[in-house]
Coordinates of N, CA and C in Angstrom, one line a residue:
K1 N 0.8 -1.2 0.0 CA 0.0 0.0 0.0 C 0.9 1.3 0.0
M2 N 2.0 1.2 0.8 CA 2.9 2.3 0.8 C 3.5 2.6 -0.6
F3 N 3.9 1.5 -1.2 CA 4.4 1.6 -2.6 C 3.4 2.2 -3.5
K4 N 2.1 1.8 -3.4 CA 1.1 2.3 -4.3 C 0.9 3.8 -4.1
R5 N 0.9 4.2 -2.8 CA 0.7 5.7 -2.5 C 1.8 6.5 -3.0
N6 N 3.0 6.0 -2.8 CA 4.2 6.7 -3.3 C 4.2 6.8 -4.8
L7 N 3.8 5.7 -5.5 CA 3.7 5.7 -6.9 C 2.7 6.7 -7.4
Q8 N 1.5 6.7 -6.8 CA 0.5 7.7 -7.2 C 0.9 9.1 -7.0
L9 N 1.7 9.4 -6.0 CA 2.2 10.7 -5.7 C 3.2 11.1 -6.8
S10 N 4.0 10.1 -7.2 CA 5.0 10.3 -8.3 C 4.3 10.7 -9.6
F11 N 3.2 10.0 -9.8 CA 2.5 10.3 -11.1 C 1.9 11.7 -11.1
I12 N 1.4 12.1 -9.9 CA 0.8 13.5 -9.8 C 1.9 14.5 -10.2
V13 N 3.1 14.3 -9.6 CA 4.2 15.3 -9.8 C 4.6 15.2 -11.3
L14 N 4.7 14.0 -11.8 CA 5.1 13.8 -13.2 C 4.2 14.4 -14.2
F15 N 2.9 14.2 -14.0 CA 1.9 14.7 -14.9 C 1.8 16.2 -14.8
L16 N 2.1 16.8 -13.6 CA 2.1 18.3 -13.5 C 3.3 18.8 -14.3
F17 N 4.4 18.1 -14.2 CA 5.6 18.5 -15.0 C 5.4 18.5 -16.5
V18 N 4.8 17.3 -16.9 CA 4.5 17.2 -18.3 C 3.5 18.2 -18.8
A19 N 2.5 18.4 -18.0 CA 1.4 19.3 -18.4 C 1.9 20.7 -18.7
V20 N 2.8 21.2 -17.9 CA 3.3 22.6 -18.0 C 4.4 22.8 -19.1
N21 N 4.9 21.6 -19.6 CA 5.9 21.7 -20.6 C 5.2 21.6 -22.0
D22 N 5.0 22.8 -22.6 CA 4.3 22.9 -23.9 C 5.1 22.4 -25.0
G23 N 6.4 22.2 -24.8 CA 7.3 21.7 -25.8 C 7.1 20.2 -26.1
L24 N 6.5 19.5 -25.2 CA 6.4 18.1 -25.4 C 5.1 17.7 -26.2
A25 N 5.3 16.9 -27.2 CA 4.1 16.5 -28.0 C 3.4 15.5 -27.3
F26 N 2.1 15.2 -27.8 CA 1.3 14.2 -27.2 C 2.0 12.8 -27.1
Q27 N 2.5 12.4 -28.2 CA 3.2 11.1 -28.2 C 4.4 11.0 -27.3
S28 N 5.1 12.2 -27.2 CA 6.3 12.2 -26.3 C 5.8 12.1 -24.8
K29 N 4.7 12.6 -24.5 CA 4.2 12.4 -23.1 C 3.9 11.0 -22.8
D30 N 3.2 10.3 -23.8 CA 2.9 8.9 -23.6 C 4.2 8.1 -23.4
K31 N 5.2 8.4 -24.3 CA 6.4 7.7 -24.2 C 7.2 7.9 -22.9
L32 N 7.3 9.2 -22.5 CA 8.0 9.6 -21.3 C 7.4 8.9 -20.1
V33 N 6.1 9.1 -19.9 CA 5.4 8.6 -18.7 C 5.4 7.0 -18.7
G34 N 5.1 6.5 -19.9 CA 5.1 5.0 -20.1 C 6.4 4.4 -19.7
N35 N 7.5 4.9 -20.2 CA 8.8 4.3 -19.9 C 9.2 4.4 -18.4
I36 N 8.8 5.6 -17.8 CA 9.1 5.8 -16.3 C 8.3 4.8 -15.5
L37 N 7.0 4.6 -15.9 CA 6.1 3.7 -15.1 C 6.6 2.3 -15.3
K38 N 6.9 1.9 -16.5 CA 7.4 0.5 -16.8 C 8.7 0.2 -16.0
S39 N 9.6 1.2 -16.0 CA 10.9 1.0 -15.3 C 10.6 0.9 -13.8
T40 N 9.8 1.8 -13.3 CA 9.5 1.8 -11.9 C 8.9 0.5 -11.4
L41 N 7.9 0.0 -12.1 CA 7.2 -1.2 -11.7 C 8.1 -2.4 -11.8
E42 N 8.8 -2.5 -12.9 CA 9.7 -3.7 -13.1 C 10.8 -3.7 -12.1
T43 N 11.3 -2.5 -11.7 CA 12.5 -2.4 -10.9 C 12.2 -2.5 -9.4
Y44 N 11.2 -1.7 -9.0 CA 11.0 -1.6 -7.5 C 9.8 -2.3 -6.9
H45 N 8.9 -2.8 -7.7 CA 7.8 -3.5 -7.1 C 8.2 -4.9 -6.7
Y46 N 7.7 -5.3 -5.5 CA 8.1 -6.6 -4.9 C 7.7 -7.8 -5.8
K47 N 6.8 -7.7 -6.7 CA 6.4 -8.8 -7.5 C 7.4 -9.2 -8.6
K48 N 8.2 -8.2 -8.9 CA 9.3 -8.4 -9.9 C 8.8 -8.9 -11.2
L49 N 7.7 -8.4 -11.7 CA 7.1 -8.8 -13.0 C 7.7 -8.0 -14.1
N50 N 7.8 -8.7 -15.3 CA 8.2 -8.0 -16.5 C 6.9 -7.6 -17.2
I51 N 6.8 -6.4 -17.7 CA 5.6 -5.9 -18.4 C 5.8 -6.4 -19.8
D52 N 5.2 -7.6 -20.1 CA 5.3 -8.2 -21.4 C 3.9 -8.4 -22.0
D53 N 3.8 -9.3 -23.0 CA 2.5 -9.6 -23.6 C 1.5 -10.2 -22.6
S54 N 2.0 -11.0 -21.7 CA 1.1 -11.6 -20.7 C 0.5 -10.6 -19.7
V55 N 1.3 -9.7 -19.2 CA 0.8 -8.6 -18.4 C -0.1 -7.7 -19.2
S56 N 0.3 -7.4 -20.4 CA -0.5 -6.6 -21.3 C -1.9 -7.1 -21.5
Q57 N -2.1 -8.4 -21.7 CA -3.4 -9.1 -21.9 C -4.2 -8.9 -20.6
K58 N -3.6 -9.1 -19.5 CA -4.4 -9.0 -18.2 C -4.8 -7.5 -18.0
A59 N -3.9 -6.6 -18.3 CA -4.2 -5.2 -18.2 C -5.3 -4.7 -19.1
F60 N -5.3 -5.3 -20.3 CA -6.3 -5.0 -21.3 C -7.7 -5.3 -20.8
A61 N -7.9 -6.4 -20.1 CA -9.2 -6.7 -19.5 C -9.6 -5.7 -18.5
E62 N -8.7 -5.2 -17.7 CA -9.0 -4.1 -16.8 C -9.3 -2.8 -17.5
Y63 N -8.6 -2.6 -18.6 CA -8.8 -1.4 -19.4 C -10.2 -1.3 -19.9
L64 N -10.7 -2.4 -20.4 CA -12.1 -2.5 -20.9 C -13.1 -2.1 -19.9
K65 N -12.8 -2.5 -18.6 CA -13.7 -2.2 -17.5 C -13.7 -0.7 -17.3
K66 N -12.5 -0.1 -17.4 CA -12.4 1.3 -17.1 C -13.1 2.2 -18.2
I67 N -13.0 1.8 -19.4 CA -13.6 2.6 -20.5 C -15.1 2.3 -20.7
D68 N -15.6 1.2 -20.2 CA -17.0 0.8 -20.3 C -17.4 -0.2 -19.3
F69 N -17.4 0.2 -18.0 CA -17.5 -0.7 -16.9 C -18.8 -1.5 -17.0
G70 N -19.9 -0.9 -17.4 CA -21.2 -1.6 -17.4 C -21.5 -2.3 -18.7
K71 N -20.5 -2.4 -19.6 CA -20.8 -3.0 -20.9 C -22.0 -2.4 -21.6
Q72 N -22.1 -1.1 -21.6 CA -23.3 -0.4 -22.0 C -23.1 0.5 -23.2
F73 N -21.8 0.8 -23.6 CA -21.6 1.7 -24.7 C -20.9 1.0 -25.9
L74 N -20.0 0.1 -25.6 CA -19.4 -0.7 -26.7 C -20.2 -1.8 -27.1
L75 N -20.2 -2.1 -28.4 CA -20.8 -3.3 -29.0 C -19.8 -4.4 -29.0
K76 N -20.2 -5.6 -29.3 CA -19.3 -6.8 -29.4 C -18.2 -6.5 -30.4
K77 N -18.6 -6.0 -31.6 CA -17.7 -5.7 -32.7 C -16.7 -4.7 -32.3
D78 N -17.1 -3.7 -31.4 CA -16.1 -2.7 -30.9 C -15.0 -3.4 -30.1
V79 N -15.5 -4.3 -29.2 CA -14.5 -4.9 -28.3 C -13.6 -5.8 -29.1
K80 N -14.1 -6.5 -30.1 CA -13.3 -7.3 -31.0 C -12.3 -6.5 -31.7
S81 N -12.6 -5.3 -32.1 CA -11.7 -4.3 -32.7 C -10.6 -3.9 -31.8
L82 N -11.0 -3.6 -30.5 CA -10.0 -3.2 -29.5 C -9.1 -4.4 -29.1
E83 N -9.6 -5.6 -29.2 CA -8.8 -6.8 -28.9 C -7.5 -6.9 -29.7
N84 N -7.4 -6.2 -30.8 CA -6.2 -6.2 -31.6 C -5.0 -5.6 -30.9
F85 N -5.4 -4.8 -29.8 CA -4.3 -4.2 -29.0 C -4.0 -4.9 -27.7
Q86 N -4.7 -6.0 -27.4 CA -4.6 -6.6 -26.1 C -3.2 -7.0 -25.7
F87 N -2.3 -7.3 -26.7 CA -0.9 -7.7 -26.4 C 0.0 -6.5 -26.7
E88 N -0.5 -5.3 -26.8 CA 0.3 -4.1 -27.2 C 0.4 -3.0 -26.2
L89 N -0.2 -3.2 -25.0 CA -0.1 -2.2 -24.0 C 1.3 -2.0 -23.5
D90 N 2.1 -3.1 -23.4 CA 3.5 -3.0 -23.0 C 4.3 -2.2 -24.1
D91 N 3.9 -2.4 -25.4 CA 4.6 -1.7 -26.4 C 4.2 -0.2 -26.4
F92 N 3.0 0.1 -26.1 CA 2.5 1.4 -26.0 C 3.3 2.2 -25.0
M93 N 3.6 1.6 -23.8 CA 4.4 2.2 -22.8 C 5.8 2.6 -23.2
V94 N 6.3 1.8 -24.1 CA 7.7 2.1 -24.6 C 7.7 3.0 -25.8
S95 N 6.8 2.8 -26.7 CA 6.8 3.6 -27.9 C 6.0 4.9 -27.9
G96 N 5.0 4.9 -27.1 CA 4.1 6.0 -27.0 C 3.1 6.0 -28.2
D97 N 3.0 4.9 -28.9 CA 2.0 4.8 -30.0 C 0.6 4.9 -29.5
K98 N -0.1 5.9 -30.0 CA -1.4 6.3 -29.4 C -2.6 5.7 -30.1
R99 N -2.4 4.7 -30.9 CA -3.5 4.1 -31.7 C -4.6 3.6 -30.8
I100 N -4.2 2.9 -29.7 CA -5.2 2.3 -28.8 C -6.1 3.4 -28.2
I101 N -5.4 4.5 -27.8 CA -6.1 5.6 -27.2 C -7.1 6.3 -28.2
E102 N -6.6 6.5 -29.4 CA -7.5 7.1 -30.5 C -8.7 6.2 -30.8
K103 N -8.4 4.9 -30.9 CA -9.5 4.0 -31.2 C -10.5 3.9 -30.1
S104 N -10.0 3.8 -28.9 CA -10.9 3.7 -27.7 C -11.8 5.0 -27.6
M105 N -11.2 6.1 -27.8 CA -11.9 7.4 -27.7 C -13.0 7.4 -28.7
K106 N -12.7 7.0 -29.9 CA -13.6 7.1 -31.0 C -14.8 6.1 -30.8
L107 N -14.5 4.9 -30.4 CA -15.6 3.9 -30.1 C -16.5 4.3 -28.9
V108 N -15.9 4.7 -27.9 CA -16.7 5.1 -26.7 C -17.5 6.3 -27.0
S109 N -16.9 7.3 -27.7 CA -17.7 8.5 -28.1 C -18.9 8.2 -29.0
T110 N -18.6 7.3 -29.9 CA -19.7 6.9 -30.8 C -20.8 6.2 -30.1
G111 N -20.4 5.3 -29.1 CA -21.4 4.6 -28.3 C -22.2 5.5 -27.4
V112 N -21.6 6.5 -26.8 CA -22.3 7.4 -25.9 C -23.2 8.3 -26.7
K113 N -22.8 8.8 -27.8 CA -23.7 9.6 -28.7 C -24.9 8.8 -29.2
R114 N -24.6 7.6 -29.5 CA -25.8 6.7 -29.9 C -26.8 6.5 -28.8
V115 N -26.2 6.3 -27.6 CA -27.1 6.1 -26.4 C -27.8 7.3 -26.0
E116 N -27.2 8.5 -26.2 CA -27.9 9.8 -26.0 C -29.1 9.9 -26.9
G117 N -29.0 9.4 -28.1 CA -30.1 9.4 -29.0 C -31.2 8.5 -28.5
F118 N -30.9 7.3 -27.9 CA -31.9 6.5 -27.2 C -32.6 7.3 -26.1
R119 N -31.8 8.0 -25.3 CA -32.3 8.7 -24.2 C -33.4 9.7 -24.6
K120 N -33.1 10.5 -25.6 CA -34.0 11.5 -26.1 C -35.3 10.8 -26.5
E121 N -35.2 9.7 -27.2 CA -36.4 9.0 -27.7 C -37.2 8.4 -26.6
F122 N -36.6 7.7 -25.7 CA -37.3 7.0 -24.6 C -38.0 8.0 -23.6
F123 N -37.3 9.0 -23.2 CA -37.8 9.9 -22.2 C -38.9 10.8 -22.8
K124 N -38.9 10.9 -24.1 CA -39.9 11.7 -24.8 C -41.3 11.0 -24.8
K125 N -41.3 9.7 -25.0 CA -42.5 9.0 -25.0 C -42.8 8.2 -23.7
G126 N -41.9 8.2 -22.8 CA -42.2 7.5 -21.5 C -42.1 6.0 -21.5
F127 N -42.4 5.4 -20.4 CA -42.2 3.9 -20.2 C -43.5 3.3 -19.8
D128 N -43.6 2.0 -20.2 CA -44.8 1.2 -19.8 C -44.4 0.3 -18.6
F129 N -45.0 0.7 -17.5 CA -44.6 0.1 -16.2 C -45.6 -1.1 -15.9
S130 N -46.5 -1.4 -16.8 CA -47.5 -2.5 -16.6 C -46.8 -3.8 -17.0
K131 N -45.8 -3.7 -17.8 CA -45.1 -4.9 -18.3 C -44.0 -5.3 -17.4
K132 N -44.0 -6.6 -17.0 CA -43.0 -7.1 -16.1 C -41.7 -7.5 -17.0
E133 N -40.6 -7.0 -16.6 CA -39.3 -7.3 -17.3 C -38.2 -7.5 -16.3
S134 N -37.1 -8.0 -16.8 CA -35.9 -8.2 -15.9 C -34.7 -7.5 -16.5
L135 N -33.8 -7.2 -15.6 CA -32.6 -6.5 -16.1 C -31.4 -7.0 -15.2
E136 N -30.4 -7.4 -15.9 CA -29.2 -7.9 -15.2 C -28.4 -6.7 -14.8
L137 N -28.2 -6.5 -13.5 CA -27.5 -5.3 -13.0 C -26.0 -5.5 -12.8
D138 N -25.6 -6.7 -12.7 CA -24.2 -7.1 -12.5 C -23.4 -7.1 -13.8
P139 N -22.5 -6.1 -14.0 CA -21.8 -6.1 -15.3 C -21.0 -7.3 -15.6
E140 N -20.6 -8.0 -14.5 CA -19.8 -9.3 -14.7 C -20.6 -10.4 -15.4
K141 N -21.9 -10.3 -15.2 CA -22.8 -11.3 -15.7 C -23.5 -10.9 -17.0
R142 N -23.2 -9.6 -17.4 CA -23.8 -9.1 -18.6 C -22.8 -9.2 -19.8
N143 N -23.3 -9.4 -21.0 CA -22.5 -9.5 -22.2 C -22.6 -8.2 -22.9
Y144 N -21.6 -7.9 -23.8 CA -21.7 -6.7 -24.6 C -22.8 -7.0 -25.7
S145 N -23.5 -5.9 -26.0 CA -24.6 -6.0 -27.0 C -24.1 -6.5 -28.3
K146 N -24.8 -7.4 -29.0 CA -24.4 -7.9 -30.3 C -24.6 -6.8 -31.4
N147 N -25.6 -6.0 -31.2 CA -25.9 -5.0 -32.3 C -26.6 -3.8 -31.6
V148 N -26.9 -2.8 -32.5 CA -27.5 -1.6 -32.0 C -28.9 -1.9 -31.4
K149 N -29.6 -2.7 -32.0 CA -31.0 -3.1 -31.6 C -30.9 -3.6 -30.2
E150 N -30.0 -4.6 -29.9 CA -29.9 -5.2 -28.6 C -29.4 -4.1 -27.6
Q151 N -28.5 -3.3 -28.0 CA -28.1 -2.2 -27.1 C -29.2 -1.2 -26.7
K152 N -30.0 -0.9 -27.7 CA -31.1 0.0 -27.5 C -32.1 -0.6 -26.5
E153 N -32.4 -1.9 -26.6 CA -33.3 -2.6 -25.7 C -32.7 -2.6 -24.3
L154 N -31.4 -2.8 -24.2 CA -30.7 -2.8 -22.9 C -30.9 -1.4 -22.2
W155 N -30.7 -0.3 -22.9 CA -30.8 1.0 -22.4 C -32.3 1.4 -22.1
R156 N -33.2 0.8 -22.8 CA -34.6 1.1 -22.5 C -34.9 0.5 -21.1
K157 N -34.4 -0.7 -20.8 CA -34.6 -1.3 -19.5 C -33.9 -0.5 -18.4
I158 N -32.6 -0.1 -18.7 CA -31.9 0.7 -17.7 C -32.6 2.0 -17.4
F159 N -33.0 2.7 -18.4 CA -33.8 4.0 -18.2 C -35.1 3.7 -17.4
K160 N -35.8 2.7 -17.8 CA -37.1 2.3 -17.2 C -36.9 2.0 -15.7
Q161 N -35.9 1.2 -15.4 CA -35.6 0.8 -14.0 C -35.3 2.0 -13.2
A162 N -34.4 2.9 -13.7 CA -34.0 4.1 -13.0 C -35.2 5.0 -12.7
T163 N -36.0 5.1 -13.7 CA -37.2 6.0 -13.6 C -38.2 5.4 -12.6
L164 N -38.4 4.1 -12.7 CA -39.3 3.5 -11.7 C -38.8 3.6 -10.3
S165 N -37.5 3.4 -10.1 CA -37.0 3.6 -8.8 C -37.1 5.0 -8.2
R166 N -36.9 6.0 -9.1 CA -37.1 7.4 -8.7 C -38.5 7.7 -8.4
Y167 N -39.4 7.1 -9.2 CA -40.9 7.3 -9.0 C -41.3 6.8 -7.7
L168 N -40.9 5.6 -7.4 CA -41.3 5.0 -6.1 C -40.7 5.8 -4.9
G169 N -39.5 6.3 -5.1 CA -38.9 7.2 -4.1 C -39.7 8.4 -3.8
I170 N -40.2 9.0 -4.9 CA -41.1 10.2 -4.8 C -42.4 9.9 -4.1
L171 N -43.0 8.8 -4.4 CA -44.2 8.4 -3.8 C -44.0 8.2 -2.3
Q172 N -42.9 7.6 -1.9 CA -42.6 7.4 -0.5 C -42.4 8.8 0.2
E173 N -41.7 9.7 -0.5 CA -41.5 11.1 0.0 C -42.9 11.7 0.2
Q174 N -43.8 11.5 -0.7 CA -45.2 12.0 -0.6 C -45.9 11.5 0.7
E175 N -45.7 10.2 0.9 CA -46.4 9.6 2.1 C -45.8 10.2 3.4
D176 N -44.5 10.4 3.4 CA -43.9 11.0 4.6 C -44.3 12.4 4.7
L177 N -44.5 13.1 3.6 CA -44.9 14.5 3.6 C -46.4 14.6 4.2
K178 N -47.2 13.7 3.8 CA -48.6 13.7 4.3 C -48.6 13.5 5.9
K179 N -47.7 12.6 6.4 CA -47.6 12.4 7.8 C -47.1 13.7 8.5
D180 N -46.1 14.3 7.9 CA -45.5 15.6 8.5 C -46.6 16.7 8.5
N181 N -47.3 16.8 7.4 CA -48.4 17.8 7.4 C -49.5 17.6 8.4
K182 N -49.8 16.4 8.7 CA -50.8 16.1 9.7 C -50.3 16.5 11.1
V183 N -49.1 16.1 11.3 CA -48.4 16.5 12.6 C -48.4 18.0 12.8
A184 N -48.0 18.7 11.7 CA -47.9 20.1 11.7 C -49.3 20.8 12.0
S185 N -50.3 20.2 11.4 CA -51.7 20.7 11.6 C -52.1 20.5 13.1
K186 N -51.8 19.4 13.7 CA -52.2 19.2 15.1 C -51.4 20.0 16.1
D187 N -50.2 20.3 15.7 CA -49.3 21.1 16.6 C -49.3 22.6 16.3
K188 N -50.1 23.1 15.4 CA -49.9 24.4 15.0 C -50.3 25.4 16.1
D189 N -51.2 25.0 17.0 CA -51.5 26.0 18.1 C -50.5 25.9 19.2
K190 N -49.7 24.9 19.2 CA -48.7 24.8 20.3 C -47.4 25.5 19.9
D191 N -47.1 25.7 18.7 CA -45.9 26.3 18.3 C -46.1 27.4 17.3
K192 N -45.8 28.6 17.7 CA -46.0 29.8 16.9 C -45.2 29.7 15.6
D193 N -44.0 29.2 15.6 CA -43.2 29.1 14.4 C -43.9 28.2 13.3
K194 N -44.6 27.2 13.8 CA -45.2 26.3 12.9 C -46.5 26.9 12.3
K195 N -47.0 27.9 12.9 CA -48.1 28.6 12.3 C -47.7 29.3 11.0
K196 N -46.5 29.9 11.1 CA -46.0 30.6 9.9 C -45.5 29.7 8.8
K197 N -45.2 28.5 9.2 CA -44.6 27.5 8.2 C -45.7 27.0 7.3
K198 N -45.6 27.1 6.0 CA -46.6 26.6 5.0 C -46.4 25.2 4.8
K199 N -47.5 24.5 4.6 CA -47.4 23.1 4.3 C -46.8 22.9 2.9
E200 N -46.0 21.9 2.8 CA -45.4 21.6 1.5 C -46.5 21.0 0.6
K201 N -46.5 21.3 -0.7 CA -47.6 20.9 -1.6 C -47.4 19.5 -2.0
L202 N -48.5 18.7 -1.9 CA -48.5 17.3 -2.3 C -48.8 17.3 -3.8
I203 N -48.2 16.3 -4.5 CA -48.4 16.1 -5.9 C -49.1 14.8 -6.2
S204 N -49.8 14.7 -7.3 CA -50.5 13.5 -7.7 C -49.5 12.5 -8.3
P205 N -49.9 11.2 -8.3 CA -49.0 10.2 -8.9 C -48.6 10.5 -10.3
K206 N -49.5 11.1 -11.1 CA -49.2 11.5 -12.5 C -48.0 12.5 -12.5
E207 N -48.1 13.5 -11.6 CA -47.1 14.5 -11.5 C -45.8 13.9 -11.0
A208 N -45.9 13.0 -10.1 CA -44.7 12.3 -9.5 C -44.0 11.5 -10.6
L209 N -44.7 10.9 -11.5 CA -44.1 10.1 -12.6 C -43.5 11.1 -13.6
K210 N -44.1 12.2 -13.8 CA -43.5 13.2 -14.7 C -42.2 13.8 -14.1
K211 N -42.2 14.0 -12.8 CA -41.1 14.5 -12.1 C -39.9 13.5 -12.2
A212 N -40.2 12.2 -12.0 CA -39.2 11.2 -12.0 C -38.6 11.0 -13.4
N213 N -39.5 11.1 -14.4 CA -39.1 11.0 -15.8 C -38.1 12.1 -16.2
E214 N -38.4 13.3 -15.7 CA -37.6 14.5 -16.0 C -36.3 14.4 -15.3
A215 N -36.3 14.0 -14.0 CA -35.1 13.9 -13.2 C -34.1 12.9 -13.7
I216 N -34.6 11.7 -14.1 CA -33.7 10.7 -14.6 C -33.2 11.0 -16.0
G217 N -34.1 11.6 -16.8 CA -33.6 12.0 -18.1 C -32.5 13.0 -18.1
E218 N -32.6 14.0 -17.2 CA -31.6 15.0 -17.0 C -30.3 14.4 -16.4
K219 N -30.5 13.5 -15.5 CA -29.3 12.8 -14.9 C -28.5 12.1 -15.9
Y220 N -29.1 11.4 -16.8 CA -28.3 10.7 -17.8 C -27.8 11.6 -18.9
E221 N -28.5 12.7 -19.2 CA -28.0 13.7 -20.1 C -26.7 14.3 -19.6
K222 N -26.6 14.6 -18.3 CA -25.4 15.2 -17.7 C -24.3 14.1 -17.7
L223 N -24.7 12.9 -17.4 CA -23.7 11.8 -17.3 C -23.0 11.6 -18.7
F224 N -23.8 11.5 -19.7 CA -23.2 11.3 -21.1 C -22.4 12.5 -21.5
A225 N -22.8 13.7 -21.2 CA -22.1 14.9 -21.6 C -20.7 14.9 -20.9
R226 N -20.7 14.4 -19.6 CA -19.4 14.4 -18.9 C -18.5 13.4 -19.5
I227 N -19.0 12.2 -19.8 CA -18.2 11.2 -20.4 C -17.5 11.6 -21.7
L228 N -18.3 12.4 -22.5 CA -17.9 12.9 -23.8 C -16.7 13.9 -23.7
K229 N -16.5 14.4 -22.5 CA -15.5 15.4 -22.2 C -14.1 14.7 -22.0
D230 N -14.2 13.4 -21.7 CA -12.9 12.6 -21.5 C -12.0 12.8 -22.7
D231 N -10.8 13.3 -22.4 CA -9.8 13.5 -23.5 C -8.8 12.4 -23.5
S232 N -7.7 12.6 -24.3 CA -6.7 11.6 -24.5 C -5.9 11.4 -23.2
D233 N -5.8 12.5 -22.3 CA -5.1 12.3 -21.0 C -5.9 11.3 -20.1
V234 N -7.2 11.4 -20.2 CA -8.0 10.5 -19.4 C -7.8 9.1 -19.8
F235 N -7.8 8.8 -21.1 CA -7.7 7.5 -21.6 C -6.3 7.0 -21.4
R236 N -5.3 7.8 -21.5 CA -3.9 7.4 -21.2 C -3.8 7.0 -19.8
E237 N -4.4 7.7 -18.9 CA -4.4 7.4 -17.5 C -5.0 6.0 -17.2
K238 N -6.1 5.7 -18.0 CA -6.8 4.5 -17.8 C -5.9 3.3 -18.2
V239 N -5.1 3.5 -19.3 CA -4.1 2.5 -19.8 C -3.1 2.2 -18.7
F240 N -2.5 3.3 -18.2 CA -1.4 3.2 -17.2 C -1.9 2.6 -15.9
N241 N -3.1 3.0 -15.5 CA -3.7 2.5 -14.2 C -4.0 1.0 -14.4
S242 N -4.4 0.6 -15.6 CA -4.8 -0.8 -15.8 C -3.5 -1.7 -15.7
V243 N -2.4 -1.2 -16.2 CA -1.1 -1.9 -16.0 C -0.7 -2.0 -14.6
S244 N -0.8 -0.8 -13.9 CA -0.4 -0.8 -12.5 C -1.2 -1.7 -11.6
E245 N -2.5 -1.9 -11.9 CA -3.3 -2.7 -11.1 C -3.0 -4.2 -11.2
I246 N -2.3 -4.6 -12.3 CA -1.9 -6.0 -12.4 C -0.8 -6.2 -11.3
F247 N -0.1 -5.2 -10.9 CA 0.9 -5.3 -9.8 C 0.3 -5.2 -8.5
D248 N -0.7 -4.3 -8.4 CA -1.4 -4.0 -7.1 C -2.9 -4.1 -7.3
P249 N -3.5 -5.3 -7.5 CA -4.9 -5.5 -7.7 C -5.7 -5.1 -6.5

């Protein structure tokens, strides 16, 4: 743990140094940081592992989790395309070849934009809660979608489940509010401050559903917008962290 903390601190200092040096090109930063990390892990870590194709393959599995943990944005064909790099993370650290970063960014960005399109469509027309459906919530037990149609169906269920959960939460808040208002009405003559306090307005189930729909729709809109802001530095960090975690899982 001490080694891991010291290593993380070294990376912070190193990235600050690289960030302020405008003379270094993108690929030079990858090469510089990658070589220092590789040398540090191979030389000083107690496991004494060589960062080779074997470590690269294991790190690649971790990398996929970092760029699409829930298996929600990448399609099976996207993963297959990225698998061409599974034995090259060690080479990336030495050469600074940014192909895996560029490819990952493109595929994730395309996936997020596609899902944002699903979001607009589904939240515009709402959901049918009368139909019983199931959704696998554990990413480890979920497979990547075979195609866009399958991915769209996955996200319909994700959006629906999140909206239903929020709706039930609002209904419970309304029940609690009813109780609070009754207590306030009984005690209003005993407490002058409570006389001045207005009762919070109760809303109908229809209004609660609309509120839940809007809240979840906005939540995912913000989430997707944030993911789309991830730049090459973020993806580079995911590569390096994936390799480091093979040493300190």
